[in-house]
């Protein structure tokens, strides 16, 4: 099987980043809701959070294998870290919201209240950076 070309791999990476950026606001909303008091967190939230976490896990799976193009592998590594962080925060927030033992042991149960502010911004910035790389490739000079 021939190796994929730079434009093909760039398009695949952009598709994953676009998907991540599209669902990131909902993930952020869930993380913030889970930072509320246990009585304030609706149980149906667990299904939505699980669905989003699974989507982020699927994205991570698409980014795990290096493509052998240094610039794209660097973008993929950064994207993979940010996407895995989203999964970690979704799972951790659910644990915090629905597991009273963990909630009681946590030193700062409101740590999730800041949601995915910086990692979400980093994900959106990376998406724009990769789109700019695509534009430079398509329009050299």
GROMACS .gro file of C-alpha atoms in nm:
model
  141
    1UNK     CA    1   0.000   0.000   0.000
    2UNK     CA    2   0.154   0.334  -0.101
    3UNK     CA    3   0.223   0.597   0.161
    4UNK     CA    4  -0.033   0.875   0.186
    5UNK     CA    5   0.064   1.212   0.049
    6UNK     CA    6   0.105   1.532   0.246
    7UNK     CA    7  -0.226   1.681   0.122
    8UNK     CA    8  -0.416   1.359   0.202
    9UNK     CA    9  -0.277   1.336   0.554
   10UNK     CA   10  -0.328   1.708   0.610
   11UNK     CA   11  -0.693   1.674   0.506
   12UNK     CA   12  -0.739   1.378   0.743
   13UNK     CA   13  -0.586   1.574   1.030
   14UNK     CA   14  -0.808   1.874   0.959
   15UNK     CA   15  -1.116   1.651   0.953
   16UNK     CA   16  -1.029   1.516   1.299
   17UNK     CA   17  -0.954   1.863   1.436
   18UNK     CA   18  -1.276   2.004   1.290
   19UNK     CA   19  -1.472   1.723   1.457
   20UNK     CA   20  -1.297   1.787   1.789
   21UNK     CA   21  -1.359   2.162   1.771
   22UNK     CA   22  -1.724   2.098   1.680
   23UNK     CA   23  -1.797   1.888   1.990
   24UNK     CA   24  -1.559   2.065   2.230
   25UNK     CA   25  -1.814   2.324   2.352
   26UNK     CA   26  -2.051   2.047   2.464
   27UNK     CA   27  -1.766   1.871   2.643
   28UNK     CA   28  -1.679   2.197   2.816
   29UNK     CA   29  -2.042   2.246   2.918
   30UNK     CA   30  -2.055   1.897   3.070
   31UNK     CA   31  -1.729   1.944   3.260
   32UNK     CA   32  -1.864   2.268   3.408
   33UNK     CA   33  -2.199   2.114   3.503
   34UNK     CA   34  -2.021   1.825   3.674
   35UNK     CA   35  -1.833   2.077   3.889
   36UNK     CA   36  -2.167   2.175   4.045
   37UNK     CA   37  -2.309   2.021   4.361
   38UNK     CA   38  -2.412   1.653   4.322
   39UNK     CA   39  -2.783   1.733   4.344
   40UNK     CA   40  -2.751   1.975   4.052
   41UNK     CA   41  -2.609   1.722   3.804
   42UNK     CA   42  -2.873   1.544   3.597
   43UNK     CA   43  -2.814   1.170   3.558
   44UNK     CA   44  -2.875   1.189   3.181
   45UNK     CA   45  -2.557   1.392   3.162
   46UNK     CA   46  -2.356   1.071   3.203
   47UNK     CA   47  -2.486   0.940   2.869
   48UNK     CA   48  -2.392   1.261   2.688
   49UNK     CA   49  -2.050   1.272   2.849
   50UNK     CA   50  -1.986   0.907   2.763
   51UNK     CA   51  -2.090   0.967   2.401
   52UNK     CA   52  -1.852   1.264   2.376
   53UNK     CA   53  -1.567   1.081   2.548
   54UNK     CA   54  -1.610   0.792   2.305
   55UNK     CA   55  -1.597   1.036   2.011
   56UNK     CA   56  -1.273   1.185   2.146
   57UNK     CA   57  -1.131   0.832   2.194
   58UNK     CA   58  -1.213   0.755   1.828
   59UNK     CA   59  -1.035   1.074   1.725
   60UNK     CA   60  -0.733   0.979   1.934
   61UNK     CA   61  -0.724   0.642   1.759
   62UNK     CA   62  -0.704   0.820   1.424
   63UNK     CA   63  -0.408   1.025   1.544
   64UNK     CA   64  -0.198   0.759   1.716
   65UNK     CA   65   0.001   0.633   1.419
   66UNK     CA   66   0.273   0.866   1.288
   67UNK     CA   67   0.248   0.939   0.917
   68UNK     CA   68   0.619   0.988   0.859
   69UNK     CA   69   0.587   1.355   0.767
   70UNK     CA   70   0.760   1.552   1.046
   71UNK     CA   71   0.542   1.864   1.031
   72UNK     CA   72   0.221   1.660   1.035
   73UNK     CA   73   0.348   1.422   1.301
   74UNK     CA   74   0.416   1.721   1.526
   75UNK     CA   75   0.062   1.851   1.469
   76UNK     CA   76  -0.080   1.502   1.529
   77UNK     CA   77   0.114   1.465   1.855
   78UNK     CA   78  -0.015   1.798   1.983
   79UNK     CA   79  -0.371   1.718   1.877
   80UNK     CA   80  -0.350   1.375   2.038
   81UNK     CA   81  -0.245   1.524   2.372
   82UNK     CA   82  -0.526   1.779   2.368
   83UNK     CA   83  -0.787   1.524   2.268
   84UNK     CA   84  -0.673   1.279   2.536
   85UNK     CA   85  -0.695   1.560   2.790
   86UNK     CA   86  -1.059   1.615   2.690
   87UNK     CA   87  -1.129   1.246   2.752
   88UNK     CA   88  -0.952   1.265   3.089
   89UNK     CA   89  -1.154   1.570   3.193
   90UNK     CA   90  -1.485   1.418   3.085
   91UNK     CA   91  -1.418   1.096   3.277
   92UNK     CA   92  -1.281   1.279   3.581
   93UNK     CA   93  -1.574   1.518   3.588
   94UNK     CA   94  -1.822   1.232   3.579
   95UNK     CA   95  -1.638   1.063   3.863
   96UNK     CA   96  -1.647   1.385   4.060
   97UNK     CA   97  -2.018   1.441   3.994
   98UNK     CA   98  -2.147   1.089   4.052
   99UNK     CA   99  -1.905   0.931   4.301
  100UNK     CA  100  -1.951   1.082   4.645
  101UNK     CA  101  -1.642   0.905   4.781
  102UNK     CA  102  -1.420   1.072   4.520
  103UNK     CA  103  -1.595   1.405   4.570
  104UNK     CA  104  -1.528   1.390   4.946
  105UNK     CA  105  -1.159   1.301   4.900
  106UNK     CA  106  -1.081   1.560   4.636
  107UNK     CA  107  -0.900   1.862   4.778
  108UNK     CA  108  -1.059   2.104   4.532
  109UNK     CA  109  -1.387   1.968   4.398
  110UNK     CA  110  -1.438   2.287   4.199
  111UNK     CA  111  -1.118   2.244   3.996
  112UNK     CA  112  -1.329   2.136   3.699
  113UNK     CA  113  -1.528   2.460   3.722
  114UNK     CA  114  -1.287   2.618   3.476
  115UNK     CA  115  -1.391   2.355   3.227
  116UNK     CA  116  -1.178   2.310   2.922
  117UNK     CA  117  -1.093   2.680   2.883
  118UNK     CA  118  -0.723   2.665   2.795
  119UNK     CA  119  -0.713   2.316   2.639
  120UNK     CA  120  -1.022   2.405   2.435
  121UNK     CA  121  -0.859   2.726   2.317
  122UNK     CA  122  -0.540   2.534   2.237
  123UNK     CA  123  -0.741   2.284   2.033
  124UNK     CA  124  -0.912   2.561   1.835
  125UNK     CA  125  -0.577   2.738   1.782
  126UNK     CA  126  -0.419   2.416   1.658
  127UNK     CA  127  -0.704   2.366   1.413
  128UNK     CA  128  -0.645   2.716   1.275
  129UNK     CA  129  -0.269   2.655   1.258
  130UNK     CA  130  -0.318   2.334   1.060
  131UNK     CA  131  -0.567   2.504   0.828
  132UNK     CA  132  -0.306   2.776   0.768
  133UNK     CA  133  -0.053   2.504   0.679
  134UNK     CA  134  -0.304   2.363   0.432
  135UNK     CA  135  -0.350   2.708   0.280
  136UNK     CA  136   0.027   2.758   0.251
  137UNK     CA  137   0.058   2.421   0.080
  138UNK     CA  138  -0.225   2.494  -0.162
  139UNK     CA  139  -0.103   2.849  -0.234
  140UNK     CA  140   0.280   2.853  -0.220
  141UNK     CA  141   0.464   3.178  -0.249
   0.00000   0.00000   0.00000
